[in-house]
Coordinates of C-alpha atoms in Angstrom, one line a residue:
M27 CA -0.1 -0.2 0.2
C28 CA 1.5 3.2 -0.8
G29 CA 0.8 7.1 -1.8
I30 CA 1.1 8.3 -5.6
A31 CA 0.8 11.4 -6.9
G32 CA 2.0 13.2 -10.2
I33 CA 2.0 16.2 -12.7
H34 CA 1.7 16.4 -16.5
T35 CA 2.0 20.0 -17.8
L36 CA 2.2 21.3 -21.2
A37 CA 3.8 24.7 -20.1
A38 CA 7.7 25.1 -20.1
L39 CA 8.9 24.5 -16.3
P40 CA 12.5 24.0 -15.0
S41 CA 13.0 20.1 -13.9
S42 CA 13.6 21.8 -10.4
E43 CA 10.1 23.7 -10.3
L44 CA 8.4 20.3 -11.5
E45 CA 10.0 18.4 -9.0
G46 CA 10.0 21.0 -6.2
A47 CA 5.6 20.4 -6.7
V48 CA 5.8 16.9 -6.7
R49 CA 7.7 16.4 -3.9
A50 CA 5.3 18.9 -1.9
M51 CA 2.4 17.0 -2.8
T52 CA 4.2 13.5 -1.5
A53 CA 4.7 15.1 1.7
T54 CA 1.2 15.3 2.4
L55 CA 1.4 11.6 2.0
A56 CA 4.0 10.2 4.1
H57 CA 1.4 8.1 6.2
R58 CA 0.4 6.1 3.4
G59 CA 4.5 5.3 2.8
P60 CA 6.4 6.0 5.4
D61 CA 8.8 3.3 4.1
A62 CA 10.3 5.5 1.3
D63 CA 9.8 8.1 -2.0
G64 CA 10.8 8.9 -4.9
V65 CA 10.5 10.9 -7.9
Y66 CA 10.8 10.6 -11.4
L67 CA 11.2 13.7 -14.3
D68 CA 11.0 13.7 -17.6
R69 CA 10.6 17.4 -19.2
S70 CA 6.6 17.3 -18.8
L71 CA 6.4 14.8 -16.1
A72 CA 6.6 14.4 -12.8
L73 CA 5.6 10.8 -11.1
G74 CA 6.0 10.8 -7.1
H75 CA 5.6 8.2 -4.9
R76 CA 5.6 7.3 -0.8
R77 CA 6.4 3.5 -0.4
L78 CA 4.7 0.9 2.5
S79 CA 6.5 -2.1 1.5
I80 CA 5.1 -5.2 1.7
L81 CA 6.4 -7.2 -0.6
D82 CA 9.7 -7.0 -1.6
L83 CA 11.3 -5.1 1.0
S84 CA 14.5 -4.7 -1.2
E85 CA 15.1 -1.9 -2.8
A86 CA 14.5 -3.8 -5.9
G87 CA 10.7 -3.0 -5.4
A88 CA 11.2 0.8 -5.1
Q89 CA 9.1 3.4 -6.9
P90 CA 9.0 4.9 -9.5
M91 CA 10.1 1.7 -11.0
T92 CA 10.9 2.2 -14.8
S93 CA 12.1 -0.6 -17.6
E94 CA 15.0 -1.7 -18.4
D95 CA 15.0 0.5 -21.5
G96 CA 14.0 3.3 -20.1
R97 CA 10.8 3.6 -21.8
C98 CA 8.5 3.4 -19.7
T99 CA 7.3 3.6 -15.5
L100 CA 4.8 3.0 -13.1
V101 CA 3.9 3.9 -9.7
L102 CA 1.7 1.4 -7.7
N103 CA -0.8 2.2 -4.8
G104 CA -2.3 -1.2 -4.1
E105 CA -1.4 -5.4 -4.7
I106 CA -1.9 -7.4 -7.0
Y107 CA -2.5 -10.7 -6.1
N108 CA -1.6 -12.6 -8.7
H109 CA 1.3 -11.5 -10.2
L110 CA 3.3 -14.9 -9.4
E111 CA 0.4 -16.2 -12.1
L112 CA 1.3 -13.3 -14.8
R113 CA 4.8 -13.8 -14.5
E114 CA 4.4 -17.3 -15.6
Q115 CA 2.7 -16.0 -18.1
L116 CA 4.9 -13.2 -19.5
G117 CA 7.2 -15.9 -19.7
P118 CA 11.3 -15.9 -18.6
R119 CA 13.2 -13.0 -18.4
S120 CA 16.0 -11.2 -16.0
W121 CA 13.6 -9.9 -13.0
R122 CA 15.5 -7.7 -11.0
G123 CA 12.9 -8.2 -7.5
T124 CA 10.3 -10.3 -6.8
S125 CA 7.1 -6.9 -6.3
D126 CA 4.0 -6.9 -8.0
T127 CA 5.4 -3.6 -9.2
E128 CA 7.6 -5.2 -11.1
T129 CA 5.1 -7.6 -12.6
L130 CA 2.5 -4.8 -13.3
L131 CA 5.3 -3.0 -15.0
A132 CA 6.3 -5.9 -18.0
G133 CA 2.5 -6.9 -18.2
L134 CA 1.5 -3.4 -19.1
E135 CA 4.8 -2.9 -21.6
R136 CA 3.9 -6.7 -23.3
W137 CA 0.1 -6.5 -22.8
R138 CA -2.1 -3.5 -24.5
P139 CA -2.9 -1.5 -20.8
E140 CA -6.5 -2.9 -21.4
K141 CA -5.8 -6.5 -21.9
A142 CA -3.1 -6.0 -18.8
L143 CA -6.2 -4.4 -16.7
E144 CA -8.4 -7.3 -18.0
R145 CA -5.8 -10.0 -16.6
L146 CA -5.1 -8.4 -12.8
R147 CA -6.5 -9.4 -9.6
G148 CA -5.9 -7.0 -6.9
M149 CA -6.5 -3.8 -5.2
F150 CA -4.6 -0.9 -7.3
S151 CA -4.6 3.0 -8.4
F152 CA -1.4 3.3 -10.6
A153 CA 0.1 5.8 -13.5
F154 CA 1.6 4.3 -16.0
W155 CA 3.9 6.8 -18.6
D156 CA 5.4 5.8 -22.1
A157 CA 7.9 7.9 -22.6
R158 CA 8.2 7.0 -26.3
L159 CA 4.1 7.7 -26.6
R160 CA 4.3 10.8 -24.2
T161 CA 1.2 9.5 -22.5
L162 CA 0.2 8.8 -19.5
L163 CA -2.4 6.1 -18.0
L164 CA -4.0 6.4 -14.7
A165 CA -6.6 3.2 -14.1
R166 CA -8.2 2.2 -10.8
D167 CA -9.3 -1.3 -9.4
R168 CA -13.2 -2.7 -10.3
L169 CA -15.1 -2.3 -7.6
G170 CA -12.7 1.2 -5.9
E171 CA -10.3 -0.4 -3.1
K172 CA -8.0 1.8 -4.2
P173 CA -8.2 6.0 -4.4
L174 CA -7.2 8.0 -7.3
Y175 CA -8.3 11.9 -7.9
Y176 CA -7.3 14.1 -10.4
A177 CA -7.9 17.9 -11.5
R178 CA -6.9 19.6 -14.8
I179 CA -5.7 23.1 -14.3
G180 CA -5.0 25.1 -17.5
Q181 CA -2.4 23.3 -19.3
T182 CA -1.7 21.1 -16.0
F183 CA -3.3 17.9 -15.0
L184 CA -2.8 16.6 -11.5
F185 CA -3.5 13.4 -9.9
A186 CA -2.7 11.9 -6.5
S187 CA -4.1 9.5 -3.9
E188 CA -5.7 11.7 -1.6
L189 CA -7.0 15.2 -1.9
K190 CA -5.3 17.0 0.3
A191 CA -1.9 16.2 -2.4
L192 CA -3.8 18.1 -5.0
R193 CA -4.5 20.9 -2.7
A194 CA -0.6 20.6 -2.3
H195 CA -0.1 22.3 -5.6
P196 CA 0.0 25.8 -5.9
E197 CA -1.9 26.0 -9.1
F198 CA -5.1 24.5 -7.1
D199 CA -8.4 26.0 -6.7
P200 CA -10.4 25.1 -3.5
E201 CA -13.6 26.2 -4.4
I202 CA -15.7 24.3 -2.7
D203 CA -18.6 22.7 -5.1
R204 CA -22.5 23.0 -4.0
E205 CA -23.7 20.8 -5.7
A206 CA -21.8 18.1 -4.2
L207 CA -22.0 19.4 -1.0
A208 CA -25.9 18.7 -1.6
G209 CA -24.9 14.9 -2.3
Y210 CA -22.9 15.0 1.0
L211 CA -25.5 16.2 3.2
R212 CA -27.7 13.5 1.8
H213 CA -25.8 10.8 1.9
S214 CA -23.0 12.0 4.6
Y215 CA -20.0 11.2 1.9
V216 CA -19.5 12.7 -1.6
P217 CA -21.1 10.7 -4.1
G218 CA -18.5 10.0 -7.0
P219 CA -17.7 11.2 -9.5
R220 CA -17.6 14.9 -7.7
T221 CA -15.5 15.6 -4.9
I222 CA -16.2 18.6 -2.6
Y223 CA -13.8 21.0 -4.9
R224 CA -15.1 22.2 -8.1
D225 CA -12.2 21.3 -10.0
A226 CA -11.6 17.8 -8.7
K227 CA -12.9 14.8 -9.5
K228 CA -12.4 10.9 -8.8
L229 CA -11.3 8.6 -11.0
Q230 CA -14.5 5.9 -11.1
P231 CA -14.2 2.2 -10.1
G232 CA -13.4 0.3 -13.0
H233 CA -12.3 2.9 -15.2
M234 CA -8.8 4.1 -17.0
L235 CA -8.3 7.8 -17.9
R236 CA -5.0 8.7 -20.8
V237 CA -3.3 12.2 -21.0
D238 CA -1.0 13.1 -23.9
M239 CA -0.3 15.8 -25.6
D240 CA -3.4 16.4 -26.9
G241 CA -4.6 17.0 -23.2
M242 CA -7.2 14.6 -21.0
H243 CA -9.4 12.6 -23.2
E244 CA -12.5 11.1 -20.7
P245 CA -12.1 8.3 -18.8
E246 CA -13.4 4.7 -20.1
P247 CA -14.5 1.8 -18.2
Y248 CA -12.4 -1.1 -18.6
W249 CA -14.8 -3.0 -16.0
S250 CA -18.1 -2.6 -15.5
L251 CA -20.3 -4.2 -12.3
R252 CA -23.3 -3.1 -14.3
E253 CA -22.6 -4.9 -17.9
T254 CA -21.6 -7.8 -15.0
L255 CA -25.1 -8.0 -13.9
E256 CA -26.6 -7.9 -17.1
A257 CA -24.4 -10.9 -18.5
A258 CA -24.5 -13.3 -15.6
E259 CA -26.1 -16.9 -16.7
P260 CA -28.4 -17.9 -13.7
F261 CA -26.8 -20.0 -11.5
D262 CA -28.8 -23.6 -12.1
G263 CA -27.1 -26.1 -9.2
S264 CA -28.2 -26.6 -5.7
P265 CA -27.8 -24.5 -3.0
C266 CA -24.8 -26.9 -1.3
D267 CA -23.4 -26.2 -4.9
A268 CA -23.4 -22.8 -4.9
A269 CA -22.1 -23.2 -1.3
D270 CA -19.0 -25.2 -2.7
R271 CA -18.4 -22.9 -5.8
L272 CA -18.5 -19.9 -3.2
E273 CA -16.2 -21.7 -0.9
A274 CA -13.7 -22.4 -3.6
L275 CA -13.4 -19.0 -4.6
L276 CA -13.5 -17.0 -0.9
R277 CA -10.6 -20.2 -0.1
E278 CA -9.0 -18.5 -3.3
A279 CA -9.0 -14.9 -2.7
V280 CA -7.9 -15.3 0.3
R281 CA -5.5 -17.8 -0.3
G282 CA -4.4 -14.5 -2.4
Q283 CA -4.6 -12.2 -0.2
M284 CA -2.3 -13.8 2.2
L285 CA 0.5 -12.7 -0.1
A286 CA 2.8 -10.7 2.0
D287 CA 6.3 -10.2 3.6
V288 CA 5.1 -8.3 6.5
P289 CA 3.4 -9.8 9.8
L290 CA -0.1 -10.2 8.8
G291 CA -3.8 -10.0 10.8
A292 CA -7.6 -10.0 10.3
L293 CA -10.2 -7.9 11.5
L294 CA -13.0 -9.7 13.2
S295 CA -16.4 -8.0 14.8
G296 CA -17.9 -11.4 14.9
G297 CA -20.3 -11.1 12.4
I298 CA -20.8 -12.9 9.4
D299 CA -18.7 -11.8 6.5
S300 CA -15.3 -11.1 8.6
S301 CA -15.8 -14.5 10.6
L302 CA -16.0 -16.4 7.5
I303 CA -12.9 -14.6 6.4
V304 CA -11.2 -15.6 9.7
A305 CA -12.3 -19.6 9.2
L306 CA -10.8 -19.7 6.0
M307 CA -7.8 -17.5 6.6
Q308 CA -7.1 -19.6 9.8
A309 CA -8.4 -23.1 7.6
E310 CA -5.1 -21.6 5.3
N311 CA -2.7 -21.0 7.8
P312 CA -0.9 -23.8 9.6
G313 CA 0.1 -20.8 12.6
R314 CA -2.6 -18.9 14.8
V315 CA -3.6 -16.0 12.8
R316 CA -3.8 -12.9 14.8
T317 CA -7.4 -11.2 15.1
F318 CA -8.5 -7.7 16.3
T319 CA -12.0 -6.4 17.2
I320 CA -13.4 -3.4 19.2
G321 CA -15.7 -3.2 21.6
S322 CA -17.3 -0.4 23.4
A323 CA -18.9 0.0 27.0
D324 CA -22.0 0.2 25.9
P325 CA -23.8 -3.3 25.9
A326 CA -26.0 -2.2 23.2
Y327 CA -23.2 -1.7 21.0
D328 CA -21.1 -3.6 21.9
E329 CA -19.6 -7.4 19.5
A330 CA -16.6 -7.8 21.5
A331 CA -18.0 -11.2 23.3
H332 CA -19.1 -12.2 19.9
A333 CA -15.7 -11.8 18.0
R334 CA -14.2 -13.4 21.8
A335 CA -16.4 -16.4 21.2
V336 CA -15.5 -16.6 17.5
A337 CA -11.9 -16.1 18.2
A338 CA -11.7 -18.6 20.4
H339 CA -13.5 -21.7 18.7
L340 CA -11.5 -21.0 15.3
G341 CA -8.3 -20.8 17.7
T342 CA -7.0 -17.6 16.5
E343 CA -4.7 -15.2 18.6
H344 CA -7.3 -12.9 19.8
T345 CA -6.7 -8.8 20.6
E346 CA -9.3 -6.8 21.9
L347 CA -10.1 -2.3 22.5
V348 CA -13.2 -0.9 24.1
A349 CA -13.8 2.4 22.6
R350 CA -14.6 4.8 25.2
P351 CA -16.1 8.6 24.9
E352 CA -12.5 10.3 25.7
D353 CA -11.5 8.2 22.7
A354 CA -14.1 9.8 20.9
L355 CA -12.9 12.8 21.8
E356 CA -9.2 12.5 21.5
L357 CA -9.7 11.4 17.8
V358 CA -12.6 14.4 16.7
G359 CA -9.7 16.4 15.9
L360 CA -8.0 14.3 13.3
L361 CA -10.5 13.3 11.6
P362 CA -10.9 16.4 8.8
E363 CA -6.9 15.9 8.1
I364 CA -7.4 12.1 7.9
Y365 CA -10.6 12.3 5.2
D366 CA -9.7 15.4 3.3
E367 CA -12.9 16.0 2.8
P368 CA -16.1 16.3 4.7
F369 CA -17.4 12.5 5.4
A370 CA -19.6 11.2 8.3
D371 CA -20.2 8.0 8.3
A372 CA -20.0 7.6 12.4
S373 CA -18.4 3.9 11.8
Q374 CA -14.8 6.0 11.0
L375 CA -14.7 6.0 14.7
P376 CA -14.3 2.8 15.9
T377 CA -12.4 1.9 12.3
R378 CA -9.8 4.8 13.1
L379 CA -9.5 3.0 16.6
V380 CA -9.2 -0.7 15.7
C381 CA -6.8 0.0 12.4
G382 CA -4.6 1.9 15.4
L383 CA -4.4 -0.7 17.6
T384 CA -3.8 -3.6 15.0
R385 CA -0.8 -1.5 13.6
E386 CA 0.7 -2.4 16.6
H387 CA 1.0 -5.9 15.7
V388 CA 0.7 -6.2 12.1
A389 CA 1.3 -4.0 8.6
V390 CA -1.7 -5.5 6.8
C391 CA -4.7 -7.1 7.1
L392 CA -8.0 -8.7 5.4
S393 CA -11.3 -7.3 6.4
G394 CA -14.8 -8.4 6.1
D395 CA -15.8 -5.7 3.2
G396 CA -18.4 -6.4 0.7
G397 CA -19.9 -9.3 2.4
D398 CA -22.8 -6.9 2.6
E399 CA -23.2 -5.2 -1.0
F400 CA -22.9 -8.7 -2.8
F401 CA -24.8 -11.0 -0.7
A402 CA -27.8 -8.9 0.5
G403 CA -26.5 -8.1 3.8
Y404 CA -28.0 -4.6 4.7
N405 CA -31.6 -4.8 6.4
R406 CA -32.8 -2.6 3.7
H407 CA -31.9 -5.7 1.1
F408 CA -34.7 -8.1 2.6
W409 CA -37.1 -5.8 4.1
A410 CA -37.4 -3.4 1.8
P411 CA -39.3 -5.4 -0.8
E412 CA -42.0 -6.6 1.6
L413 CA -42.1 -3.2 2.9
W414 CA -42.4 -1.5 -0.3
N415 CA -45.6 -4.2 -1.2
R416 CA -46.7 -3.6 1.6
I417 CA -47.2 0.2 2.2
S418 CA -47.5 0.9 -1.7
R419 CA -51.3 -0.3 -1.4
V420 CA -52.0 2.6 1.5
P421 CA -52.9 6.0 0.3
A422 CA -50.1 8.4 0.7
P423 CA -52.7 10.4 2.9
L424 CA -52.8 7.6 5.2
R425 CA -49.1 7.0 5.5
R426 CA -48.0 10.0 5.6
A427 CA -50.2 10.5 8.8
F428 CA -49.0 6.7 9.7
A429 CA -45.3 8.2 9.7
A430 CA -46.2 11.4 11.3
A431 CA -47.6 9.1 14.3
L432 CA -44.5 7.5 14.6
R433 CA -42.0 11.3 14.5
A434 CA -44.5 11.7 17.5
A435 CA -43.3 9.1 19.5
S436 CA -39.3 9.6 20.7
P437 CA -36.7 6.8 20.0
R438 CA -37.0 6.1 23.4
S439 CA -40.6 5.6 24.4
L440 CA -40.2 3.2 21.2
D441 CA -37.3 1.3 22.2
T442 CA -38.9 0.8 25.8
A443 CA -42.0 -0.9 23.8
F444 CA -40.0 -3.1 21.9
G445 CA -38.0 -4.0 25.1
L446 CA -41.7 -4.9 26.8
L447 CA -42.6 -6.9 23.8
G448 CA -39.0 -8.4 23.5
A449 CA -39.7 -11.9 25.2
V450 CA -42.2 -12.9 22.4
L451 CA -41.3 -11.4 19.8
P452 CA -39.7 -13.7 17.1
E453 CA -36.2 -12.8 16.4
K454 CA -35.4 -11.5 13.5
Y455 CA -38.1 -8.8 14.8
R456 CA -35.7 -7.4 17.6
Q457 CA -33.7 -4.4 16.7
R458 CA -30.3 -2.9 19.2
T459 CA -31.7 0.3 18.6
P460 CA -35.7 0.2 17.9
G461 CA -37.4 3.6 18.0
Q462 CA -34.2 4.8 16.1
K463 CA -35.2 2.2 13.1
L464 CA -38.9 3.2 13.1
H465 CA -37.7 7.0 12.8
K466 CA -36.0 6.2 9.6
L467 CA -38.9 4.0 8.4
A468 CA -41.8 7.0 8.7
Q469 CA -38.7 9.1 6.7
A470 CA -39.7 6.4 3.6
M471 CA -43.1 5.8 3.7
P472 CA -44.4 9.0 2.1
A473 CA -42.2 7.9 -1.1
G474 CA -43.7 7.6 -3.9
T475 CA -42.0 4.8 -6.4
R476 CA -39.9 1.8 -4.4
E477 CA -36.4 3.6 -5.5
E478 CA -37.7 7.0 -4.0
M479 CA -38.4 4.5 -0.9
Y480 CA -34.7 2.9 -1.1
A481 CA -33.2 6.6 -1.4
L482 CA -35.2 7.9 2.0
L483 CA -33.8 5.1 4.0
A484 CA -30.0 5.5 2.5
S485 CA -30.6 9.2 3.4
I486 CA -29.0 11.2 6.0
W487 CA -30.6 14.6 5.6
P488 CA -33.8 13.8 3.0
D489 CA -33.9 17.1 1.8
P490 CA -30.7 18.6 1.8
A491 CA -31.7 21.4 -0.5
S492 CA -33.6 23.0 2.7
L493 CA -30.3 23.1 4.3
L494 CA -28.1 25.2 1.5
V495 CA -28.1 28.9 1.9
R496 CA -27.3 28.2 -2.1
G497 CA -27.1 25.5 -4.1
T498 CA -29.0 22.7 -6.1
E499 CA -28.4 18.6 -5.9
P500 CA -27.6 16.5 -8.6
L501 CA -29.6 13.9 -9.6
Q502 CA -28.3 10.9 -8.5
L503 CA -27.7 7.7 -9.6
W504 CA -30.9 6.5 -8.1
Q505 CA -32.9 8.9 -10.8
R506 CA -31.0 7.9 -13.8
P507 CA -32.9 4.7 -15.0
G508 CA -30.7 4.9 -18.2
E509 CA -27.8 3.9 -16.3
W510 CA -29.7 0.8 -14.2
P511 CA -28.6 -2.9 -15.4
E512 CA -32.1 -3.6 -17.4
N513 CA -34.3 -6.7 -15.6
L514 CA -33.0 -6.5 -11.9
G515 CA -36.0 -6.8 -9.1
F516 CA -35.9 -4.4 -6.6
A517 CA -33.7 -6.2 -4.1
R518 CA -31.4 -6.8 -6.5
W519 CA -31.5 -3.7 -8.1
M520 CA -30.7 -2.0 -4.1
Q521 CA -27.7 -4.5 -3.7
Y522 CA -26.6 -2.7 -7.2
M523 CA -27.2 1.0 -6.1
D524 CA -25.0 0.1 -2.9
A525 CA -22.1 -1.7 -4.7
A526 CA -22.2 0.8 -7.5
T527 CA -22.0 4.2 -5.3
Y528 CA -21.9 3.4 -1.0
L529 CA -19.2 0.6 -1.0
P530 CA -16.6 3.0 -3.2
D531 CA -17.9 6.3 -1.8
D532 CA -18.1 5.7 1.8
I533 CA -17.6 1.9 3.4
L534 CA -13.9 1.7 1.2
V535 CA -13.5 5.4 1.6
K536 CA -13.9 4.9 5.7
V537 CA -11.9 1.9 6.2
D538 CA -8.7 3.1 3.2
R539 CA -8.2 6.3 5.4
A540 CA -8.4 5.2 8.5
A541 CA -6.0 2.4 8.2
M542 CA -3.7 4.1 6.0
S543 CA -3.5 7.0 8.4
V544 CA -1.8 4.5 11.0
S545 CA 0.4 2.9 7.9
L546 CA -1.9 -0.3 7.5
E547 CA -3.1 -2.5 4.7
T548 CA -6.5 -3.5 4.5
R549 CA -7.4 -6.1 2.1
A550 CA -10.6 -7.6 0.6
P551 CA -11.7 -11.2 -0.4
Y552 CA -15.1 -10.2 -0.8
L553 CA -14.1 -7.7 -3.2
D554 CA -12.3 -10.0 -5.6
H555 CA -14.1 -9.5 -8.9
K556 CA -14.1 -13.7 -9.6
V557 CA -16.1 -13.6 -6.2
V558 CA -18.6 -10.4 -7.6
E559 CA -19.2 -11.6 -10.9
F560 CA -20.2 -15.1 -9.6
A561 CA -22.6 -13.5 -6.4
A562 CA -24.0 -11.7 -9.5
T563 CA -25.6 -15.5 -11.3
L564 CA -27.2 -16.4 -7.5
P565 CA -31.1 -16.2 -7.6
P566 CA -32.6 -14.2 -5.1
E567 CA -33.9 -17.2 -2.5
M568 CA -30.0 -18.1 -2.4
Q569 CA -29.3 -15.0 -1.2
A570 CA -32.1 -13.8 1.3
E571 CA -35.5 -14.3 2.2
P572 CA -38.2 -11.7 4.4
G573 CA -36.4 -11.0 7.8
R574 CA -33.1 -12.3 6.6
G575 CA -29.7 -12.1 4.6
K576 CA -26.7 -14.0 3.5
L577 CA -28.2 -17.1 3.1
L578 CA -25.3 -18.6 0.9
L579 CA -22.4 -16.7 3.5
R580 CA -24.2 -18.3 6.4
R581 CA -24.5 -21.9 4.3
V582 CA -20.9 -21.9 4.0
L583 CA -19.8 -20.3 7.6
E584 CA -22.0 -23.5 9.2
R585 CA -19.1 -25.2 7.8
H586 CA -16.9 -23.8 10.1
V587 CA -18.4 -22.2 13.2
P588 CA -21.1 -23.0 14.8
R589 CA -24.9 -21.7 14.2
G590 CA -24.9 -20.4 17.5
L591 CA -22.1 -18.3 17.4
F592 CA -23.4 -16.0 14.5
E593 CA -27.2 -16.1 14.1
R594 CA -28.6 -13.4 15.3
P595 CA -30.0 -10.1 14.1
K596 CA -27.6 -7.9 12.2
T597 CA -26.0 -4.9 13.7
G598 CA -23.8 -2.5 12.3
F599 CA -20.1 -1.8 13.1
G600 CA -21.5 1.4 15.7
I601 CA -20.8 3.7 18.2
P602 CA -23.3 5.2 20.8
L603 CA -22.8 8.2 19.4
G604 CA -26.2 9.8 20.4
P605 CA -25.0 9.4 24.2
W606 CA -21.7 10.8 23.2
L607 CA -22.7 13.9 21.9
R608 CA -25.2 14.3 25.1
T609 CA -22.0 14.2 27.6
A610 CA -18.5 14.2 26.7
L611 CA -18.8 15.2 23.1
R612 CA -21.2 18.0 24.0
P613 CA -18.8 20.8 24.1
W614 CA -17.2 20.2 20.6
A615 CA -20.2 19.9 19.3
E616 CA -22.0 23.4 21.0
E617 CA -19.6 25.4 19.6
L618 CA -19.4 23.6 16.0
L619 CA -23.2 24.2 15.8
A620 CA -23.6 27.3 16.9
E621 CA -26.2 29.5 15.3
K622 CA -23.9 32.8 14.7
R623 CA -20.6 30.4 13.3
L624 CA -23.6 28.8 10.6
E625 CA -24.7 32.1 9.7
E626 CA -21.2 33.8 9.6
Q627 CA -20.0 30.6 6.7
G628 CA -22.5 31.3 4.6
L629 CA -23.1 27.4 3.7
L630 CA -26.4 25.9 5.5
R631 CA -29.5 27.7 7.5
P632 CA -29.1 27.5 11.2
A633 CA -32.7 26.9 11.9
P634 CA -33.0 23.4 10.6
I635 CA -29.4 22.4 12.4
R636 CA -30.6 23.9 15.8
K637 CA -33.6 22.4 16.1
A638 CA -32.3 18.5 15.2
W639 CA -30.2 19.9 17.9
K640 CA -32.1 21.3 20.3
D641 CA -34.3 18.1 19.8
H642 CA -31.4 15.4 20.3
L643 CA -30.4 17.3 23.3
A644 CA -33.9 17.0 24.8
G645 CA -34.5 13.0 23.7
R646 CA -37.5 14.3 21.0
A647 CA -35.3 12.2 18.7
D648 CA -31.9 10.4 18.0
N649 CA -30.6 12.9 15.7
E650 CA -26.8 11.5 16.0
Y651 CA -26.4 10.8 12.2
K652 CA -27.7 14.2 11.2
L653 CA -25.8 16.1 13.9
W654 CA -22.8 14.1 12.8
N655 CA -23.4 15.1 9.3
V656 CA -23.1 18.7 10.2
L657 CA -20.5 18.4 12.7
M658 CA -18.1 16.4 10.3
L659 CA -18.7 19.4 7.7
Q660 CA -17.9 22.3 10.4
A661 CA -15.0 19.8 11.4
W662 CA -13.6 20.3 7.7
L663 CA -14.6 23.8 7.1
E664 CA -12.4 24.9 10.2
R665 CA -9.2 22.5 9.2
W666 CA -9.2 23.2 5.0
I667 CA -11.3 26.2 3.9

């Protein structure tokens, strides 16, 4: 795992100026690569690299890496898991070392870039320079594990692993994109390809981008999740056959992702996704796998006991940490620096804490990210289809009235009512925070279409324009049917939406920045594209049933772990943020949400924000996610604007 940055310019600049500019950019990425740095210059081009040594720790793996004939140069962030197989395909040659960077460089030279990309199994973003053709190629992995940002400013093209590196260039203009801000307020992340800055963009997953003497060309896809879903032939075997195939693919992915020349472990929450990855790691490893988890002093949010039980059954060497309010208070000031643009997935706090713990022991860890999106793991995947079938028959005025009645009851009173019913409710209806979930249901009930219901379920502020002093929200993917895969049922459509938006712009951003801030490499076997392509073939009945998802993952996991250790209602990776905002975090929040401060900034309307804050403090509503959304924006503005 590393950090990359570069400059391509048509302006005539002294090499010393070009080198100074790219070194300023890579200096901001030192946390991504603390082990070494390097720069390559070629008249109009500068490539910079910060190295976190994982494979081939010697100088033979140093970057930027140039081919023997001097024609081609590569900077790579990520890992190519099948690089040893690619070396065999490339045939006999004089290899200088054992790094995957050298393998990728040789593959890009031998095969056309498009053909080379088709062969890769890995997580990556890279820049490849062909000095003879004077062409720069950027590419990002299929699912978006590794970030890559770019900006075109006059005759200058910039790219980098993080936005802070673009900001370090003297020509970069950090003007806020107000449409991107509207998207952020809805989702708590900035939907790609936009960024919070008007002049910067994200290279989308599965895309490549060429820059030559004619300038920057439009990004092109080399792999498409939409086309993968449309082309998938339905799996025609039994559930047992499907479980066999999935286990074989996951074992292959895990085996490839355990390749490292440094200590390796795994993040273990005790849930289905991470438990299965750890089980397969332990099955592939003659020694004890190192596992790490984070718990909470609040029992409603604590899953450490579940992780501990799974670790004990599998025989891993397990380490855990308990998150306290004071830990969050120490960390909140660092979040704007870590995340570069407004980002408000509250699980960023425990994610950063567990990554810090993990890095004390290992340099690489595997995770269960991607299991929810591709195997129907979110509550909406298995509740929303049935819910829509029911509420769509009810006249809209009645739905709005029922939603208003739900919102009139405080989450605490609803939690109490469900607590009294807990003993008689079926297990699938038991929830950790039922009042909060019922308020979310109330938000979605007035929807006019099932797609709008999905959007409301996935929204933090359902009407972001009402918060903005100026600016409108651009059309989101759920509003652009021409870009959807054809002939998907509602559940599979939601999985596609989550995989195309929430996964790369929230989940993978959260994990990448949290881990890289402490120089930890994370790997996600569920995002191996062979696993994803197989998941696309599964019929709905192998994915979910009313009230329960991940049916196939459960079937595979129970081969390794007793069902009693993982069969329970789904809980997210959360913290008691609501109570913390009323106690330990309250002074910090009060300062950032001050009415005068909001007015002077001129971006947001104070009235709805102050109401949400007062309602939260009074217990009339659990507005922690809405408030965290605004707080992270405010903290980011304080740091960067």
